[in-house]
Coordinates of C-alpha atoms and ligand atoms in Angstrom, one line a residue:
M1 CA 9.0 8.0 9.3
S2 CA 11.6 6.1 7.2
Q3 CA 12.1 6.5 3.5
I4 CA 10.0 4.4 1.2
K5 CA 12.0 2.1 -1.1
I6 CA 10.1 -1.1 -1.4
I7 CA 6.4 -1.3 -2.3
T8 CA 4.1 -4.3 -2.1
V9 CA 0.9 -4.1 -4.1
I10 CA -1.8 -6.6 -3.2
G11 CA -4.0 -7.5 -6.2
G12 CA -2.8 -7.3 -9.8
G13 CA -6.1 -6.4 -11.4
T14 CA -7.0 -3.2 -13.3
M15 CA -5.7 -0.9 -10.6
G16 CA -3.0 -3.1 -9.0
N17 CA -1.1 -3.6 -12.2
G18 CA -1.2 0.1 -13.0
I19 CA 0.0 1.0 -9.5
A20 CA 2.9 -1.5 -9.8
H21 CA 3.7 -0.1 -13.3
V22 CA 4.0 3.5 -12.1
F23 CA 6.1 2.8 -9.0
A24 CA 8.4 0.5 -10.9
M25 CA 8.9 3.0 -13.7
N26 CA 9.9 5.5 -11.0
G27 CA 12.7 3.3 -9.7
F28 CA 10.9 1.6 -6.7
E29 CA 11.2 -2.1 -6.0
V30 CA 7.7 -3.5 -6.3
N31 CA 6.4 -6.8 -5.1
L32 CA 3.1 -7.6 -6.9
V33 CA 0.9 -10.2 -5.1
D34 CA -2.1 -12.1 -6.4
T35 CA -3.8 -15.4 -5.7
K36 CA -2.9 -17.4 -8.8
Q37 CA 0.1 -17.6 -11.1
E38 CA -2.1 -17.0 -14.2
L39 CA -3.4 -13.7 -12.7
L40 CA 0.2 -12.6 -12.0
D41 CA 1.1 -13.6 -15.6
R42 CA -1.8 -11.6 -16.9
A43 CA -0.9 -8.5 -14.8
L44 CA 2.7 -8.6 -16.1
N45 CA 1.5 -9.0 -19.7
T46 CA -0.7 -6.0 -19.3
I47 CA 2.1 -3.9 -17.8
E48 CA 4.5 -5.0 -20.7
K49 CA 1.8 -4.1 -23.3
N50 CA 1.3 -0.7 -21.6
L51 CA 5.1 -0.1 -21.5
D52 CA 5.4 -1.0 -25.2
R53 CA 2.7 1.6 -26.0
M54 CA 4.8 4.2 -24.1
V55 CA 8.0 3.2 -26.0
Q56 CA 6.1 3.5 -29.3
K57 CA 4.9 7.0 -28.3
E58 CA 8.6 7.8 -27.4
K59 CA 7.6 8.6 -23.8
I60 CA 10.2 6.1 -22.5
S61 CA 13.1 4.2 -24.0
D62 CA 13.5 0.4 -24.5
A63 CA 16.0 0.4 -21.6
D64 CA 13.4 2.2 -19.4
K65 CA 10.9 -0.5 -20.2
L66 CA 13.4 -3.3 -19.3
K67 CA 14.4 -1.5 -16.1
T68 CA 10.7 -1.1 -15.1
L69 CA 10.0 -4.8 -15.7
D70 CA 13.1 -5.7 -13.7
N71 CA 11.8 -3.8 -10.7
I72 CA 8.6 -5.8 -10.5
H73 CA 8.7 -9.1 -8.5
P74 CA 5.5 -11.1 -8.8
S75 CA 4.6 -13.3 -5.8
L76 CA 2.0 -15.6 -4.5
N77 CA 3.3 -15.2 -1.0
L78 CA 1.6 -12.3 0.8
G79 CA 3.4 -12.7 4.1
E80 CA 6.9 -12.7 2.6
S81 CA 6.2 -9.8 0.3
V82 CA 4.6 -7.7 3.0
K83 CA 7.4 -8.3 5.5
K84 CA 10.0 -6.6 3.3
A85 CA 7.8 -3.6 2.3
D86 CA 7.9 0.1 3.5
L87 CA 4.6 0.8 1.9
I88 CA 1.8 -1.8 1.2
I89 CA -1.0 -0.8 -1.2
E90 CA -4.2 -3.0 -1.1
A91 CA -6.0 -3.1 -4.5
I92 CA -8.3 -6.1 -4.2
P93 CA -12.0 -6.0 -5.0
E94 CA -14.3 -3.5 -3.4
I95 CA -15.8 -6.0 -0.9
F96 CA -15.5 -5.1 2.8
K97 CA -15.4 -8.7 4.1
L98 CA -12.6 -9.6 1.7
K99 CA -10.6 -6.4 2.4
K100 CA -11.0 -7.0 6.2
Q101 CA -9.5 -10.5 5.9
V102 CA -6.6 -9.4 3.7
L103 CA -5.8 -6.3 5.7
S104 CA -5.7 -8.3 8.9
D105 CA -3.3 -10.7 7.2
I106 CA -1.2 -7.7 5.9
D107 CA -1.1 -6.2 9.4
K108 CA 0.2 -9.5 10.9
H109 CA 3.2 -9.4 8.6
A110 CA 3.9 -5.7 8.1
G111 CA 7.1 -4.2 9.6
E112 CA 7.1 -1.7 12.5
H113 CA 7.6 1.3 10.2
A114 CA 5.4 0.2 7.3
V115 CA 2.5 2.3 6.0
I116 CA -0.6 0.5 4.8
A117 CA -2.7 2.2 2.1
S118 CA -6.0 1.2 0.5
N119 CA -7.0 2.0 -3.1
T120 CA -10.6 1.7 -2.2
S121 CA -13.0 3.9 -4.2
S122 CA -15.7 4.2 -1.5
I123 CA -15.2 2.1 1.7
S124 CA -14.5 4.2 4.8
I125 CA -10.8 4.5 5.5
T126 CA -11.5 4.8 9.2
R127 CA -13.4 1.5 9.1
L128 CA -10.6 -0.3 7.1
A129 CA -8.0 1.2 9.4
A130 CA -9.8 -0.3 12.5
V131 CA -9.0 -3.7 11.2
T132 CA -5.3 -3.0 11.8
D133 CA -3.3 -2.5 15.0
H134 CA -1.9 0.8 13.8
P135 CA -4.7 3.0 12.4
E136 CA -2.3 6.0 12.5
R137 CA -0.2 4.3 9.8
F138 CA -3.2 3.6 7.6
I139 CA -4.4 5.9 4.7
G140 CA -6.4 6.0 1.5
M141 CA -4.3 6.3 -1.7
H142 CA -7.0 6.5 -4.3
F143 CA -5.5 6.2 -7.8
F144 CA -7.6 6.6 -11.0
N145 CA -7.9 4.4 -14.0
P146 CA -5.8 4.1 -16.2
V147 CA -3.1 4.7 -13.4
P148 CA -0.2 5.4 -15.7
V149 CA -2.2 8.2 -17.4
M150 CA -4.3 9.8 -14.7
K151 CA -2.6 12.5 -12.6
L152 CA -4.8 12.5 -9.5
V153 CA -4.2 10.7 -6.3
E154 CA -7.0 11.4 -3.8
V155 CA -5.2 11.0 -0.4
V156 CA -7.8 10.1 2.1
N157 CA -7.2 10.6 5.8
G158 CA -8.9 8.3 8.2
L159 CA -9.9 9.6 11.6
E160 CA -6.6 8.5 13.1
T161 CA -4.2 8.9 10.2
A162 CA -1.0 10.6 11.4
S163 CA -0.1 13.9 9.7
E164 CA 3.4 12.5 8.9
V165 CA 1.8 9.6 7.0
T166 CA -0.3 12.0 5.0
K167 CA 2.8 14.0 4.1
L168 CA 4.7 10.9 3.2
I169 CA 2.0 9.7 0.8
E170 CA 1.7 13.2 -0.7
D171 CA 5.5 13.3 -1.3
I172 CA 5.6 9.9 -2.8
S173 CA 2.7 10.7 -5.1
R174 CA 4.6 13.7 -6.4
E175 CA 7.7 11.5 -6.9
L176 CA 5.5 9.4 -9.2
G177 CA 4.6 12.5 -11.2
K178 CA 1.1 12.6 -9.7
V179 CA -0.9 15.4 -8.1
P180 CA -2.0 14.4 -4.5
V181 CA -5.1 16.1 -3.2
P182 CA -5.8 15.5 0.5
V183 CA -9.4 14.9 1.6
N184 CA -11.0 13.6 4.8
D185 CA -12.8 10.3 5.1
S186 CA -16.5 10.5 4.2
P187 CA -18.6 8.2 2.0
G188 CA -17.4 8.4 -1.6
F189 CA -14.6 10.8 -0.5
V190 CA -14.8 13.9 -2.9
S191 CA -14.3 12.2 -6.3
N192 CA -17.2 9.8 -6.2
R193 CA -19.5 11.9 -4.0
V194 CA -19.5 14.5 -6.8
L195 CA -19.2 12.2 -9.8
M196 CA -21.7 9.4 -9.0
P197 CA -24.8 11.6 -8.4
M198 CA -24.1 13.2 -11.8
I199 CA -23.8 9.8 -13.5
N200 CA -27.0 8.7 -11.7
E201 CA -28.9 11.8 -12.8
A202 CA -27.8 11.1 -16.4
I203 CA -29.2 7.6 -16.1
F204 CA -32.5 9.0 -14.7
C205 CA -32.6 11.2 -17.9
V206 CA -32.4 8.0 -20.0
Y207 CA -34.9 6.2 -17.7
E208 CA -37.4 9.1 -18.0
G209 CA -37.0 9.5 -21.7
V210 CA -35.5 13.0 -21.5
G211 CA -32.7 12.0 -24.0
S212 CA -30.8 9.2 -25.5
P213 CA -27.4 8.3 -24.0
E214 CA -25.6 9.8 -27.1
H215 CA -27.5 13.1 -26.8
I216 CA -27.0 13.3 -23.0
D217 CA -23.3 12.8 -23.4
E218 CA -23.2 15.3 -26.3
V219 CA -24.8 17.9 -24.0
M220 CA -22.2 17.4 -21.3
K221 CA -19.2 17.2 -23.7
L222 CA -20.1 20.3 -25.8
G223 CA -21.8 22.4 -23.1
M224 CA -19.8 21.5 -20.0
A225 CA -16.4 20.7 -21.7
H226 CA -16.4 17.2 -20.2
P227 CA -13.9 15.0 -22.2
M228 CA -16.2 12.0 -21.9
G229 CA -20.0 12.1 -21.3
P230 CA -21.3 10.7 -18.0
L231 CA -22.9 7.6 -19.6
R232 CA -19.8 6.7 -21.6
L233 CA -17.8 7.2 -18.4
A234 CA -20.2 4.9 -16.5
D235 CA -19.7 2.2 -19.1
F236 CA -15.9 2.7 -18.7
I237 CA -16.0 2.5 -14.9
G238 CA -18.4 -0.5 -14.9
L239 CA -22.1 -0.2 -14.1
D240 CA -21.7 -2.6 -11.2
I241 CA -19.0 -0.4 -9.6
C242 CA -21.2 2.7 -10.1
L243 CA -24.1 0.9 -8.4
D244 CA -21.9 -0.3 -5.5
I245 CA -20.6 3.3 -4.9
L246 CA -24.1 4.8 -5.1
N247 CA -25.2 2.3 -2.4
V248 CA -22.2 3.3 -0.2
L249 CA -23.4 7.0 -0.6
Y250 CA -27.0 6.1 0.1
D251 CA -26.2 3.9 3.1
G252 CA -23.6 6.3 4.4
F253 CA -25.7 9.5 4.3
K254 CA -29.2 7.9 4.6
D255 CA -30.2 10.6 2.1
P256 CA -32.7 9.7 -0.8
K257 CA -30.8 11.9 -3.2
Y258 CA -28.3 9.1 -3.6
R259 CA -30.8 6.4 -4.4
P260 CA -29.6 4.5 -7.5
C261 CA -31.8 4.8 -10.6
P262 CA -33.9 1.7 -11.1
L263 CA -32.6 1.5 -14.7
L264 CA -29.0 1.1 -13.3
V265 CA -30.1 -1.6 -11.0
K266 CA -31.9 -3.4 -13.9
M267 CA -28.9 -3.2 -16.2
V268 CA -26.6 -4.6 -13.5
D269 CA -29.1 -7.4 -12.8
S270 CA -29.1 -8.3 -16.5
G271 CA -25.3 -8.4 -16.7
K272 CA -25.0 -5.2 -18.9
L273 CA -22.0 -3.8 -17.1
G274 CA -20.4 -1.6 -19.7
D275 CA -17.0 -2.0 -21.5
K276 CA -16.1 -5.2 -19.5
T277 CA -19.2 -7.2 -20.7
G278 CA -19.3 -5.5 -24.2
I279 CA -22.6 -3.8 -23.6
G280 CA -23.9 -1.0 -21.3
F281 CA -25.3 2.3 -22.4
Y282 CA -23.3 1.7 -25.5
N283 CA -22.4 -1.4 -27.5
H284 CA -18.7 -2.0 -27.2
E285 CA -18.5 -5.1 -29.3
Ligands
NAD1 N1 -11.4 0.0 -11.6 C1 -11.4 1.3 -11.3 O1 -11.7 2.1 -12.2 C2 -11.0 1.7 -9.9 C3 -10.6 3.1 -9.7 C4 -10.2 3.5 -8.5 C5 -10.2 2.6 -7.4 N2 -10.6 1.3 -7.6 C6 -10.6 0.4 -6.5 O2 -9.4 -0.4 -6.6 C7 -9.6 -1.7 -6.0 C8 -9.3 -2.8 -7.0 O3 -10.2 -2.6 -8.1 P1 -9.8 -3.3 -9.5 O4 -10.7 -2.6 -10.5 O5 -8.4 -3.3 -9.8 O6 -10.3 -4.8 -9.3 P2 -9.9 -6.1 -10.1 O7 -11.1 -7.0 -9.9 O8 -9.6 -5.7 -11.5 O9 -8.6 -6.6 -9.4 C9 -8.6 -7.1 -8.1 C10 -7.4 -8.1 -8.0 O10 -7.3 -8.5 -6.7 C11 -6.9 -9.9 -6.6 N3 -7.2 -10.5 -5.3 C12 -8.4 -10.9 -4.8 N4 -8.2 -11.4 -3.6 C13 -6.9 -11.3 -3.3 C14 -6.1 -11.7 -2.2 N5 -6.6 -12.3 -1.1 N6 -4.8 -11.5 -2.3 C15 -4.2 -11.0 -3.4 N7 -4.9 -10.6 -4.5 C16 -6.3 -10.8 -4.4 C17 -7.8 -10.5 -7.7 O11 -7.3 -11.8 -8.1 C18 -7.6 -9.4 -8.8 O12 -6.5 -9.7 -9.7 C19 -11.1 -1.7 -5.5 O13 -11.1 -1.3 -4.1 C20 -11.7 -0.6 -6.4 O14 -12.8 0.0 -5.8 C21 -11.0 0.8 -8.8

């Protein structure tokens, strides 16, 4: 397995711009690909703002900021950007059909040695790997939001992921200052399999009138030492994302314990998605 020097990140949204930021700050050359120039501009603005915050907090110097921005090459050309890369990280929306189409395009252009990783939060890595001709070089590299801050990378092995690929991704995660934790492919992996039922149960407590969102979150913060209560966290993640992940767990295990709370379904139907729409269990406006 050759050394990783050039990274191509596909999708410059919430996760993609954070992933590009972290790799570029650690000296890697990063191609950042999206579908429209305005989306690339927005991604770069976000990265610059986040770097400015790090300069203000004296975590990095002005020169580090400029070097980081210099390492990022925005592009609308997926094929050209993938061709040059040692590692390609897919961070497009959590829609299997869309990922399938983009991954098969990535696979067409990727070099012989290249590793393809997905940042999916719930879709089966084995199923995504099957879209490519080299499932042994496919892996889940699950970063957490906000990427520059959160230490965890859940490294998800598909059925056919080669052990050298797992080691490579663990090593590179450490180079980024992250802590890789290997897990095997299963619906929701470990992170969301444990987190989402807790969030869902907290929503059932609101639905059944056991407590208000504020009181439920207080119980979990003060009694269980959670830094953020489950309902505040659900708003932060996005209630639509929580519902999608619960449905992946429910479909994957065919176990009623993962059924999404009807209140969650209603809130998503009414467009109350949490922080991103200004209202969820809390008012963020
Ligand atoms: N948001 C989170 O907290 C979080 C955490 C961990 C993992 N994830 C996972 O990361 C992935 C991305 O999530 P996100 O929150 O960053 O989504 P997002 O909607 O913020 O960003 C997705 C980006 O992909 C771009 N895109 C769509 N189609 C594309 C294509 N064909 N080529 C290039 N770019 C394309 C979009 O324009 C957008 O900029 C999802 O699989 C999600 O489940 C999200």
